[in-house]
Amino acid sequence: MAEAATAQSEQPQQPQANRQPYSRPVFRQKLTVNSLQAQRVMERSFDRVSNALFSLDVILRIIGDQTEINQVEEIVQGHIERVAEDMAKAMEQLKKVMSDNGIEAVPGYSAPTEYSIEITSPQIAQIARLIRNLDELMSLVDTLWLNSILSSQQRSDATYEWQQRLIKLAGRIIGMEKRARISAHSKGKDKEVAEAAPEQETTDPELSSEADVQDNEDGAKSSKKGSKESSSGAEAA
């Protein structure tokens, strides 16, 4: 018995199989972007916010229950839908101004850029659609500017406003991902999260700043909620 046990313990251990990457559905597409503002949003934020959306989903499924997952998805969806609705209204207003002035043609652009993108979730598809709509919105603004309906200052204000609106949206989503990673750390899930969804650095300072604002807002809400629950518990006691 002892000899058998010794022989068994001396047998070389089999190496653990490498973890298989999670196989997820993906659409690979080409996205052509014409305007400078939409190109800036694409280059500064698309890859990072796509990674944040994927990581957020993975992290929540590691640390949270289905109710929490649904709540976060609703918050993200709400942020995206508000921007989409406001953009649609702005486009309708600009199209009406064009129609009132008998303008039908829109300009081409001298340096369109084609991007290869991967759609791995409905939210990423919505972000890509927002960038397409931003491109169309900028075309309408430029049309009215070239026809002397909008002044250079009005054009500058409109293009900057909408560029920043999408940058801010991306920052909010990245901030939610950061908050989820902090929650994973507090629950001792750091290693599991790091393996499933490695953290990507946010190199754009404005995106990073917006993410910090969202992180702080979420932290303040959590603290306020905790205070209310503690107060309710004290009253019940």
Short mmCIF file of C-alpha atoms in Angstrom, two decimals:
data_model
loop_
_atom_site.label_atom_id
_atom_site.label_comp_id
_atom_site.label_asym_id
_atom_site.label_seq_id
_atom_site.Cartn_x
_atom_site.Cartn_y
_atom_site.Cartn_z
CA MET A 1 0.00 0.00 0.00
CA ALA A 2 2.78 2.42 0.99
CA GLU A 3 4.76 1.54 -2.16
CA ALA A 4 1.70 2.08 -4.31
CA ALA A 5 1.03 5.42 -2.67
CA THR A 6 4.66 6.47 -3.15
CA ALA A 7 4.60 5.46 -6.82
CA GLN A 8 1.40 7.37 -7.35
CA SER A 9 2.77 10.53 -5.73
CA GLU A 10 5.89 10.37 -7.89
CA GLN A 11 3.94 10.35 -11.14
CA PRO A 12 4.37 13.67 -13.00
CA GLN A 13 1.33 15.90 -12.79
CA GLN A 14 -0.46 16.55 -16.05
CA PRO A 15 -0.25 20.20 -17.13
CA GLN A 16 -3.55 22.04 -16.89
CA ALA A 17 -5.19 22.70 -20.22
CA ASN A 18 -4.96 26.26 -21.40
CA ARG A 19 -8.12 28.24 -20.78
CA GLN A 20 -10.11 28.43 -24.00
CA PRO A 21 -11.06 31.97 -25.01
CA TYR A 22 -14.76 32.74 -24.77
CA SER A 23 -16.28 32.30 -28.22
CA ARG A 24 -18.69 35.14 -28.85
CA PRO A 25 -20.71 36.21 -31.90
CA VAL A 26 -19.17 39.01 -33.94
CA PHE A 27 -20.02 41.07 -37.01
CA ARG A 28 -16.91 42.43 -38.75
CA GLN A 29 -17.78 45.56 -40.73
CA LYS A 30 -16.27 48.50 -42.56
CA LEU A 31 -17.39 51.90 -41.34
CA THR A 32 -16.71 54.90 -43.60
CA VAL A 33 -16.62 58.22 -41.73
CA ASN A 34 -16.55 61.50 -43.63
CA SER A 35 -16.58 64.43 -41.22
CA LEU A 36 -13.65 65.48 -39.07
CA GLN A 37 -15.76 65.46 -35.89
CA ALA A 38 -17.04 61.90 -36.39
CA GLN A 39 -13.49 60.77 -37.24
CA ARG A 40 -12.25 62.28 -33.98
CA VAL A 41 -14.94 60.50 -31.97
CA MET A 42 -14.15 57.25 -33.77
CA GLU A 43 -10.42 57.46 -33.22
CA ARG A 44 -10.57 58.71 -29.65
CA SER A 45 -13.30 56.57 -28.19
CA PHE A 46 -14.73 53.69 -30.26
CA ASP A 47 -12.20 50.96 -29.44
CA ARG A 48 -12.03 51.97 -25.78
CA VAL A 49 -15.80 52.16 -25.25
CA SER A 50 -16.28 48.86 -27.13
CA ASN A 51 -13.82 47.23 -24.74
CA ALA A 52 -15.59 48.86 -21.77
CA LEU A 53 -18.98 47.52 -22.86
CA PHE A 54 -17.61 44.00 -23.31
CA SER A 55 -15.70 44.13 -19.99
CA LEU A 56 -18.69 45.54 -18.13
CA ASP A 57 -20.85 42.62 -19.25
CA VAL A 58 -18.19 40.06 -18.31
CA ILE A 59 -17.43 41.62 -14.90
CA LEU A 60 -21.09 41.89 -13.92
CA ARG A 61 -21.68 38.24 -14.74
CA ILE A 62 -18.73 37.31 -12.51
CA ILE A 63 -19.71 39.43 -9.50
CA GLY A 64 -23.42 40.21 -9.78
CA ASP A 65 -26.84 38.64 -9.88
CA GLN A 66 -29.20 38.90 -12.83
CA THR A 67 -31.14 41.78 -11.29
CA GLU A 68 -27.98 43.87 -10.99
CA ILE A 69 -26.97 42.99 -14.56
CA ASN A 70 -30.36 44.11 -15.86
CA GLN A 71 -30.17 47.38 -13.91
CA VAL A 72 -26.75 48.28 -15.34
CA GLU A 73 -27.84 47.37 -18.86
CA GLU A 74 -30.85 49.67 -18.47
CA ILE A 75 -28.62 52.54 -17.32
CA VAL A 76 -26.26 52.10 -20.30
CA GLN A 77 -29.22 51.83 -22.66
CA GLY A 78 -30.71 54.99 -21.19
CA HIS A 79 -27.50 56.97 -21.76
CA ILE A 80 -27.31 55.81 -25.39
CA GLU A 81 -31.00 56.40 -26.13
CA ARG A 82 -30.95 59.97 -24.76
CA VAL A 83 -28.10 60.91 -27.10
CA ALA A 84 -29.78 59.15 -30.04
CA GLU A 85 -33.11 60.92 -29.43
CA ASP A 86 -31.53 64.36 -29.09
CA MET A 87 -29.47 63.79 -32.22
CA ALA A 88 -32.56 62.73 -34.20
CA LYS A 89 -34.36 65.91 -33.14
CA ALA A 90 -31.40 68.07 -34.16
CA MET A 91 -31.23 66.38 -37.56
CA GLU A 92 -34.93 66.95 -38.16
CA GLN A 93 -34.55 70.65 -37.32
CA LEU A 94 -31.63 71.05 -39.71
CA LYS A 95 -33.46 69.20 -42.48
CA LYS A 96 -36.42 71.54 -42.04
CA VAL A 97 -34.13 74.57 -42.37
CA MET A 98 -32.73 73.06 -45.56
CA SER A 99 -36.22 72.43 -46.90
CA ASP A 100 -37.38 75.95 -46.02
CA ASN A 101 -34.44 77.34 -47.99
CA GLY A 102 -34.85 75.02 -50.96
CA ILE A 103 -31.58 73.20 -50.32
CA GLU A 104 -31.40 69.54 -51.36
CA ALA A 105 -27.77 68.65 -52.07
CA VAL A 106 -25.22 67.89 -49.34
CA PRO A 107 -21.44 68.16 -49.77
CA GLY A 108 -18.93 65.38 -50.22
CA TYR A 109 -15.77 65.28 -48.13
CA SER A 110 -12.15 65.43 -49.24
CA ALA A 111 -10.70 62.82 -46.86
CA PRO A 112 -13.16 60.12 -45.75
CA THR A 113 -11.68 57.39 -43.55
CA GLU A 114 -12.64 53.72 -43.47
CA TYR A 115 -12.46 51.83 -40.17
CA SER A 116 -12.62 48.09 -39.57
CA ILE A 117 -14.89 47.48 -36.58
CA GLU A 118 -16.22 44.48 -34.67
CA ILE A 119 -19.79 44.40 -33.38
CA THR A 120 -19.93 42.04 -30.40
CA SER A 121 -22.97 43.39 -28.55
CA PRO A 122 -26.16 45.36 -29.28
CA GLN A 123 -24.74 48.36 -27.39
CA ILE A 124 -21.60 48.44 -29.55
CA ALA A 125 -23.84 48.35 -32.64
CA GLN A 126 -25.73 51.34 -31.21
CA ILE A 127 -22.49 53.27 -30.60
CA ALA A 128 -21.46 52.63 -34.22
CA ARG A 129 -24.89 53.86 -35.35
CA LEU A 130 -24.49 57.02 -33.27
CA ILE A 131 -21.20 57.76 -35.03
CA ARG A 132 -22.87 57.26 -38.42
CA ASN A 133 -25.64 59.62 -37.35
CA LEU A 134 -23.09 62.14 -36.08
CA ASP A 135 -21.46 62.02 -39.51
CA GLU A 136 -24.82 62.75 -41.15
CA LEU A 137 -25.56 65.53 -38.67
CA MET A 138 -22.21 67.19 -39.41
CA SER A 139 -23.00 66.97 -43.13
CA LEU A 140 -26.28 68.85 -42.56
CA VAL A 141 -24.48 71.52 -40.51
CA ASP A 142 -21.82 71.91 -43.21
CA THR A 143 -24.51 72.12 -45.89
CA LEU A 144 -26.18 75.05 -44.15
CA TRP A 145 -22.82 76.71 -43.50
CA LEU A 146 -21.72 76.40 -47.14
CA ASN A 147 -25.05 77.94 -48.16
CA SER A 148 -24.53 80.87 -45.74
CA ILE A 149 -27.50 79.85 -43.58
CA LEU A 150 -25.28 79.19 -40.57
CA SER A 151 -22.42 81.47 -39.58
CA SER A 152 -18.92 80.09 -38.99
CA GLN A 153 -19.43 80.53 -35.25
CA GLN A 154 -22.76 78.66 -35.33
CA ARG A 155 -21.13 75.86 -37.29
CA SER A 156 -18.21 75.69 -34.86
CA ASP A 157 -20.52 75.61 -31.83
CA ALA A 158 -22.72 72.86 -33.29
CA THR A 159 -19.86 70.62 -34.42
CA TYR A 160 -18.04 70.93 -31.09
CA GLU A 161 -21.22 70.35 -29.05
CA TRP A 162 -22.05 67.08 -30.76
CA GLN A 163 -18.48 65.83 -30.82
CA GLN A 164 -18.27 66.37 -27.07
CA ARG A 165 -21.69 64.82 -26.47
CA LEU A 166 -20.44 61.49 -27.82
CA ILE A 167 -17.11 61.78 -26.01
CA LYS A 168 -19.01 62.34 -22.76
CA LEU A 169 -21.21 59.30 -23.43
CA ALA A 170 -18.13 57.14 -23.96
CA GLY A 171 -16.62 58.48 -20.74
CA ARG A 172 -19.75 57.61 -18.78
CA ILE A 173 -19.65 54.01 -20.00
CA ILE A 174 -15.93 53.70 -19.20
CA GLY A 175 -16.66 55.09 -15.72
CA MET A 176 -19.26 52.37 -15.17
CA GLU A 177 -16.68 49.75 -16.15
CA LYS A 178 -14.22 51.24 -13.64
CA ARG A 179 -16.85 51.07 -10.92
CA ALA A 180 -17.53 47.41 -11.75
CA ARG A 181 -13.81 46.62 -11.42
CA ILE A 182 -13.73 48.29 -7.99
CA SER A 183 -16.70 46.15 -6.97
CA ALA A 184 -14.92 43.02 -8.23
CA HIS A 185 -11.89 43.94 -6.14
CA SER A 186 -14.01 44.36 -3.00
CA LYS A 187 -15.45 40.87 -3.56
CA GLY A 188 -12.08 39.21 -4.12
CA LYS A 189 -12.73 38.56 -7.82
CA ASP A 190 -9.69 40.45 -9.17
CA LYS A 191 -7.91 37.44 -10.69
CA GLU A 192 -11.02 36.02 -12.34
CA VAL A 193 -11.92 39.41 -13.83
CA ALA A 194 -8.33 40.04 -15.01
CA GLU A 195 -8.32 36.71 -16.86
CA ALA A 196 -11.75 37.13 -18.45
CA ALA A 197 -11.63 40.88 -19.19
CA PRO A 198 -8.13 42.44 -18.94
CA GLU A 199 -8.22 46.14 -18.14
CA GLN A 200 -7.47 48.51 -21.02
CA GLU A 201 -5.77 51.81 -20.28
CA THR A 202 -7.71 54.99 -21.05
CA THR A 203 -5.08 57.15 -22.77
CA ASP A 204 -7.34 60.02 -23.84
CA PRO A 205 -7.30 62.57 -20.98
CA GLU A 206 -10.83 63.83 -21.66
CA LEU A 207 -12.28 60.31 -21.71
CA SER A 208 -10.42 59.55 -18.50
CA SER A 209 -11.78 62.72 -16.88
CA GLU A 210 -15.37 61.88 -17.86
CA ALA A 211 -14.89 58.33 -16.58
CA ASP A 212 -13.70 59.68 -13.22
CA VAL A 213 -16.77 61.93 -12.99
CA GLN A 214 -19.07 58.96 -13.61
CA ASP A 215 -17.13 56.83 -11.13
CA ASN A 216 -17.45 59.53 -8.47
CA GLU A 217 -21.17 59.98 -9.17
CA ASP A 218 -21.77 56.23 -8.85
CA GLY A 219 -19.74 56.15 -5.64
CA ALA A 220 -21.75 59.02 -4.17
CA LYS A 221 -25.03 57.31 -5.08
CA SER A 222 -23.87 54.06 -3.49
CA SER A 223 -22.85 55.89 -0.30
CA LYS A 224 -26.17 57.73 -0.17
CA LYS A 225 -28.06 54.48 -0.69
CA GLY A 226 -26.03 52.80 2.05
CA SER A 227 -26.73 55.70 4.43
CA LYS A 228 -30.47 55.46 3.80
CA GLU A 229 -30.44 51.71 4.39
CA SER A 230 -28.48 52.15 7.62
CA SER A 231 -30.88 54.87 8.76
CA SER A 232 -33.89 52.66 7.98
CA GLY A 233 -32.28 49.80 9.89
CA ALA A 234 -31.66 52.03 12.91
CA GLU A 235 -35.25 53.26 12.89
CA ALA A 236 -36.55 49.70 12.69
CA ALA A 237 -34.35 48.71 15.60
#
